[in-house]
CSV table of C-alpha atoms in Angstrom, one decimal:
chain,number,residue,atom,x,y,z
A,56,UNK,CA,185.2,18.5,180.3
A,57,UNK,CA,187.4,15.4,180.3
A,58,UNK,CA,188.2,13.8,183.7
A,59,UNK,CA,190.4,10.8,184.4
A,60,UNK,CA,188.9,8.4,186.9
A,61,UNK,CA,190.6,8.9,190.3
A,62,UNK,CA,190.5,5.2,191.3
A,63,UNK,CA,194.0,4.2,192.1
A,64,UNK,CA,193.9,1.2,189.8
A,65,UNK,CA,194.1,3.6,186.9
A,66,UNK,CA,197.3,5.4,188.0
A,67,UNK,CA,200.2,5.2,185.6
A,68,UNK,CA,200.4,3.9,182.1
A,69,UNK,CA,197.8,1.1,181.8
A,70,UNK,CA,196.3,-0.8,179.0
A,71,UNK,CA,192.9,0.8,179.4
A,72,UNK,CA,192.3,4.6,179.6
A,73,UNK,CA,189.1,5.8,181.2
A,74,UNK,CA,187.7,9.3,180.9
A,75,UNK,CA,184.4,11.0,181.7
A,76,UNK,CA,183.2,13.4,179.1
A,77,UNK,CA,179.9,15.2,179.9
A,78,UNK,CA,178.1,12.2,181.4
A,79,UNK,CA,179.7,9.7,178.9
A,80,UNK,CA,182.4,7.3,179.9
A,81,UNK,CA,185.1,6.8,177.2
A,82,UNK,CA,187.1,3.6,177.5
A,83,UNK,CA,190.2,3.4,175.2
A,84,UNK,CA,192.1,0.2,174.7
A,85,UNK,CA,195.8,1.3,174.9
A,86,UNK,CA,198.1,-1.6,174.0
A,87,UNK,CA,199.7,-0.4,170.7
A,88,UNK,CA,202.6,-2.8,171.1
A,89,UNK,CA,200.1,-5.7,171.2
A,90,UNK,CA,197.7,-4.3,168.5
A,91,UNK,CA,195.3,-3.6,171.4
A,92,UNK,CA,195.0,-7.4,172.0
A,93,UNK,CA,193.4,-8.2,175.4
A,94,UNK,CA,195.2,-10.0,178.2
A,95,UNK,CA,193.8,-10.9,181.6
A,96,UNK,CA,194.8,-7.6,183.1
A,97,UNK,CA,193.1,-5.6,180.4
A,98,UNK,CA,190.0,-7.7,180.7
A,99,UNK,CA,189.8,-7.2,184.4
A,100,UNK,CA,190.3,-3.5,184.1
A,101,UNK,CA,187.5,-3.2,181.5
A,102,UNK,CA,185.2,-5.2,183.7
A,103,UNK,CA,185.9,-2.9,186.7
A,104,UNK,CA,185.4,0.1,184.5
A,105,UNK,CA,182.0,-1.2,183.3
A,106,UNK,CA,181.0,-1.9,187.0
A,107,UNK,CA,181.8,1.8,187.7
A,108,UNK,CA,179.8,2.8,184.7
A,109,UNK,CA,176.7,0.9,185.9
A,110,UNK,CA,177.1,2.1,189.5
A,111,UNK,CA,177.6,5.8,188.7
A,112,UNK,CA,174.8,8.2,189.0
A,113,UNK,CA,176.6,10.7,186.7
A,114,UNK,CA,177.4,8.4,183.8
A,115,UNK,CA,174.5,7.6,181.4
A,116,UNK,CA,176.3,5.9,178.4
A,117,UNK,CA,179.8,4.8,177.3
A,118,UNK,CA,182.0,4.6,174.3
A,119,UNK,CA,184.6,1.9,173.8
A,120,UNK,CA,187.4,2.5,171.3
A,121,UNK,CA,190.9,1.6,170.4
A,122,UNK,CA,193.8,3.5,168.7
A,123,UNK,CA,193.3,5.8,165.7
A,124,UNK,CA,194.3,3.0,163.3
A,125,UNK,CA,193.3,-0.2,165.1
A,126,UNK,CA,190.4,-1.3,167.3
A,127,UNK,CA,191.6,-4.6,168.6
A,128,UNK,CA,193.2,-7.8,167.4
A,129,UNK,CA,191.3,-9.8,170.1
A,130,UNK,CA,193.0,-12.2,172.5
A,131,UNK,CA,196.6,-11.6,173.3
A,132,UNK,CA,198.1,-15.0,172.2
A,133,UNK,CA,201.6,-14.1,173.3
A,134,UNK,CA,200.4,-13.4,176.9
A,135,UNK,CA,198.4,-16.7,176.8
A,136,UNK,CA,201.4,-18.6,175.6
A,137,UNK,CA,203.6,-17.0,178.4
A,138,UNK,CA,201.2,-17.3,181.3
A,139,UNK,CA,198.5,-19.8,180.3
A,140,UNK,CA,195.9,-17.2,181.4
A,141,UNK,CA,192.9,-16.5,179.2
A,142,UNK,CA,191.5,-13.0,179.2
A,143,UNK,CA,188.3,-14.0,181.0
A,144,UNK,CA,187.0,-12.0,183.9
A,145,UNK,CA,185.0,-13.9,186.5
A,146,UNK,CA,182.2,-11.4,186.5
A,147,UNK,CA,181.8,-10.2,182.9
A,148,UNK,CA,183.4,-13.1,181.0
A,149,UNK,CA,185.7,-13.0,178.0
A,150,UNK,CA,187.6,-9.7,177.4
A,151,UNK,CA,185.8,-8.2,180.4
A,152,UNK,CA,182.6,-7.6,178.5
A,153,UNK,CA,181.3,-10.3,176.2
A,154,UNK,CA,179.7,-12.5,178.9
A,155,UNK,CA,177.9,-9.6,180.6
A,156,UNK,CA,177.9,-6.3,178.9
A,157,UNK,CA,177.0,-3.2,180.9
A,158,UNK,CA,173.4,-2.3,181.9
A,159,UNK,CA,173.9,1.1,180.4
A,160,UNK,CA,174.2,1.7,176.6
A,161,UNK,CA,177.7,1.3,175.2
A,162,UNK,CA,178.9,2.3,171.7
A,163,UNK,CA,181.9,0.8,169.9
A,164,UNK,CA,184.0,3.4,168.0
A,165,UNK,CA,186.0,1.3,165.5
A,166,UNK,CA,189.0,2.5,163.4
A,167,UNK,CA,190.9,0.0,161.4
A,168,UNK,CA,190.7,-3.8,162.0
A,169,UNK,CA,188.4,-5.3,164.6
A,170,UNK,CA,189.3,-9.0,164.2
A,171,UNK,CA,188.5,-12.1,166.2
A,172,UNK,CA,187.9,-11.1,169.8
A,173,UNK,CA,188.1,-7.5,168.7
A,174,UNK,CA,185.0,-8.0,166.6
A,175,UNK,CA,183.3,-9.9,169.4
A,176,UNK,CA,184.0,-7.0,171.7
A,177,UNK,CA,182.3,-4.6,169.2
A,178,UNK,CA,179.4,-7.1,168.9
A,179,UNK,CA,178.9,-7.0,172.7
A,180,UNK,CA,178.3,-3.2,172.4
A,181,UNK,CA,174.8,-1.9,171.6
A,182,UNK,CA,175.8,0.3,168.7
A,183,UNK,CA,178.8,0.5,166.4
A,184,UNK,CA,180.3,3.6,164.7
A,185,UNK,CA,183.1,2.9,162.3
A,186,UNK,CA,185.7,4.8,160.2
A,187,UNK,CA,185.5,4.2,156.5
A,188,UNK,CA,188.6,2.0,156.6
A,189,UNK,CA,187.4,-0.2,159.5
A,190,UNK,CA,187.2,-4.0,158.9
A,191,UNK,CA,185.4,-6.6,160.9
A,192,UNK,CA,186.2,-10.3,160.8
A,193,UNK,CA,186.1,-13.6,162.7
A,194,UNK,CA,189.2,-15.4,161.3
A,195,UNK,CA,189.4,-18.1,163.9
A,196,UNK,CA,188.6,-21.0,161.5
A,197,UNK,CA,191.8,-20.1,159.6
A,198,UNK,CA,193.8,-20.8,162.8
A,199,UNK,CA,192.1,-24.0,163.9
A,200,UNK,CA,189.9,-22.2,166.4
A,201,UNK,CA,186.3,-21.1,166.8
A,202,UNK,CA,184.8,-17.6,167.6
A,203,UNK,CA,183.8,-18.6,171.1
A,204,UNK,CA,183.6,-15.0,172.5
A,205,UNK,CA,180.1,-14.4,171.3
A,206,UNK,CA,180.8,-14.1,167.6
A,207,UNK,CA,178.9,-17.2,166.6
A,208,UNK,CA,176.1,-16.2,169.0
A,209,UNK,CA,175.6,-12.5,168.3
A,210,UNK,CA,176.5,-12.1,164.6
A,211,UNK,CA,173.5,-14.2,163.4
A,212,UNK,CA,171.2,-12.0,165.5
A,213,UNK,CA,172.6,-8.8,164.0
A,214,UNK,CA,172.8,-9.7,160.3
A,215,UNK,CA,171.0,-12.3,158.1
A,216,UNK,CA,171.9,-15.8,159.3
A,217,UNK,CA,173.2,-17.0,156.0
A,218,UNK,CA,175.6,-14.0,155.7
A,219,UNK,CA,176.8,-14.5,159.3
A,220,UNK,CA,177.4,-18.2,158.5
A,221,UNK,CA,179.5,-17.2,155.5
A,222,UNK,CA,181.5,-14.7,157.5
A,223,UNK,CA,182.2,-17.3,160.2
A,224,UNK,CA,183.0,-20.3,158.0
A,225,UNK,CA,185.2,-18.4,155.6
A,226,UNK,CA,186.9,-16.1,158.1
A,227,UNK,CA,186.7,-13.4,155.5
A,228,UNK,CA,186.5,-9.8,156.8
A,229,UNK,CA,183.7,-7.4,156.1
A,230,UNK,CA,184.2,-3.7,155.3
A,231,UNK,CA,182.6,-1.0,157.3
A,232,UNK,CA,180.5,-0.1,154.3
A,233,UNK,CA,179.2,-3.7,153.9
A,234,UNK,CA,178.5,-3.8,157.6
A,235,UNK,CA,176.4,-0.6,157.3
A,236,UNK,CA,174.5,-2.1,154.4
A,237,UNK,CA,173.7,-5.1,156.5
A,238,UNK,CA,172.6,-2.9,159.5
A,239,UNK,CA,175.4,-4.0,161.7
A,240,UNK,CA,177.2,-0.6,161.8
A,241,UNK,CA,175.1,2.4,162.7
A,242,UNK,CA,177.3,5.0,161.1
A,243,UNK,CA,180.3,5.1,158.8
A,244,UNK,CA,182.4,8.3,159.1
A,245,UNK,CA,185.6,9.5,157.6
A,246,UNK,CA,188.7,7.7,159.1
A,247,UNK,CA,189.7,9.3,162.4
A,248,UNK,CA,186.2,10.4,163.2
A,249,UNK,CA,184.7,7.3,164.8
A,250,UNK,CA,185.3,8.4,168.4
A,251,UNK,CA,183.9,11.9,168.0
A,252,UNK,CA,180.8,10.5,166.2
A,253,UNK,CA,180.3,7.8,168.8
A,254,UNK,CA,180.6,10.4,171.6
A,255,UNK,CA,178.0,12.6,170.0
A,256,UNK,CA,175.6,9.6,169.7
A,257,UNK,CA,176.3,8.7,173.3
A,258,UNK,CA,175.7,12.3,174.4
A,259,UNK,CA,172.3,12.2,172.6
A,260,UNK,CA,171.4,9.0,174.4
A,261,UNK,CA,172.6,10.5,177.7
A,262,UNK,CA,170.0,13.3,177.4
A,263,UNK,CA,167.2,10.9,177.8
A,264,UNK,CA,165.7,9.4,181.0
A,265,UNK,CA,168.2,6.9,182.4
A,266,UNK,CA,165.7,4.4,183.8
A,267,UNK,CA,163.8,4.4,180.5
A,268,UNK,CA,166.9,4.0,178.4
A,269,UNK,CA,168.2,1.0,180.5
A,270,UNK,CA,164.8,-0.7,180.6
A,271,UNK,CA,164.5,-0.3,176.8
A,272,UNK,CA,167.9,-1.9,176.4
A,273,UNK,CA,167.0,-4.9,178.5
A,274,UNK,CA,163.6,-5.5,176.8
A,275,UNK,CA,165.2,-5.3,173.3
A,276,UNK,CA,168.1,-7.6,174.3
A,277,UNK,CA,166.0,-10.2,176.2
A,278,UNK,CA,162.7,-10.3,174.4
A,279,UNK,CA,164.1,-12.3,171.5
A,280,UNK,CA,164.2,-15.3,173.8
A,281,UNK,CA,160.7,-14.8,175.3
A,282,UNK,CA,157.8,-17.0,174.2
A,283,UNK,CA,155.5,-15.0,172.0
A,284,UNK,CA,152.5,-15.4,174.3
A,285,UNK,CA,154.5,-14.1,177.3
A,286,UNK,CA,156.2,-11.1,175.7
A,287,UNK,CA,153.9,-8.3,176.8
A,288,UNK,CA,153.6,-9.7,180.3
A,289,UNK,CA,157.4,-10.0,180.7
A,290,UNK,CA,157.9,-6.6,179.2
A,291,UNK,CA,155.4,-5.1,181.8
A,292,UNK,CA,157.5,-6.4,184.7
A,293,UNK,CA,160.5,-4.3,183.4
A,294,UNK,CA,158.7,-1.2,182.3
A,295,UNK,CA,156.1,-0.7,185.1
A,296,UNK,CA,158.8,0.6,187.5
A,297,UNK,CA,159.8,3.1,184.9
A,298,UNK,CA,156.2,4.2,184.3
A,299,UNK,CA,155.7,4.8,188.1
A,300,UNK,CA,159.1,6.5,188.6
A,301,UNK,CA,159.8,10.2,189.5
A,302,UNK,CA,161.5,10.6,186.2
A,303,UNK,CA,158.3,9.7,184.3
A,304,UNK,CA,156.4,12.4,186.2
A,305,UNK,CA,159.3,14.8,185.6
A,306,UNK,CA,159.1,14.1,181.9
A,307,UNK,CA,155.5,14.9,181.8
A,308,UNK,CA,155.9,18.1,183.8
A,309,UNK,CA,158.9,19.2,181.6
A,310,UNK,CA,156.8,18.6,178.5
A,311,UNK,CA,153.9,20.6,179.8
A,312,UNK,CA,156.2,23.4,181.0
A,313,UNK,CA,158.2,23.4,177.7
A,314,UNK,CA,161.6,23.0,179.4
A,315,UNK,CA,164.3,20.4,179.5
A,316,UNK,CA,163.7,17.6,182.0
A,317,UNK,CA,165.9,17.2,185.0
A,318,UNK,CA,166.4,13.5,185.4
A,319,UNK,CA,167.1,11.9,188.8
A,320,UNK,CA,167.3,8.3,187.8
A,321,UNK,CA,164.5,7.5,190.3
């Protein structure tokens, strides 16, 4: 079942569409006249939507997508020229996501170009599903700028550093197939199928215990910066509450009773 959020901020035609589909939130960038470029309003709407995702007991994962032929061109330069406002939300940073992604898993479903900030938005997501014709690039150096929305920080952690350096310094885009070869894109599907494939992947994740999923995401994201001799101790601080949770006991009971678990998030 697809359900539009009832929050009044989402009334009317707005640049971000938000749906709930069987425990998965689907966020759709909806600015076709601006190539889904992000202005301050869109960034704030996405930030609010991510807050609702993290706070909801019913939502376990999310998909972030654009139009059928274009993910996002990044920052709305026309809006910036007109207003002087950068698309930076005070809570979640650039584009409403790159500074502080959601606590729950989020999957980028990319069709067509994801360039500049559009690529950085995808990099802020945990997983990426792409149509065959999708392209990913950080062309900022071609315009006298730098990829300051996380591109230079996240890309070297997701693909070999020398290849990330080449992509940043040349500004040359990467195809979906190449990104899959490098391990950046999880799945490449026929054009037009990225959203459905991403929702299927999100639904698979949503079947698992929410506390365990969220703790696993935090450990994998943060452990790269932990000193090696502290990694297990720091991990324990995050996973012990999961181990002692009601969901952990429910998982064991469900396994013994050969039935699907009924997660409570507690």
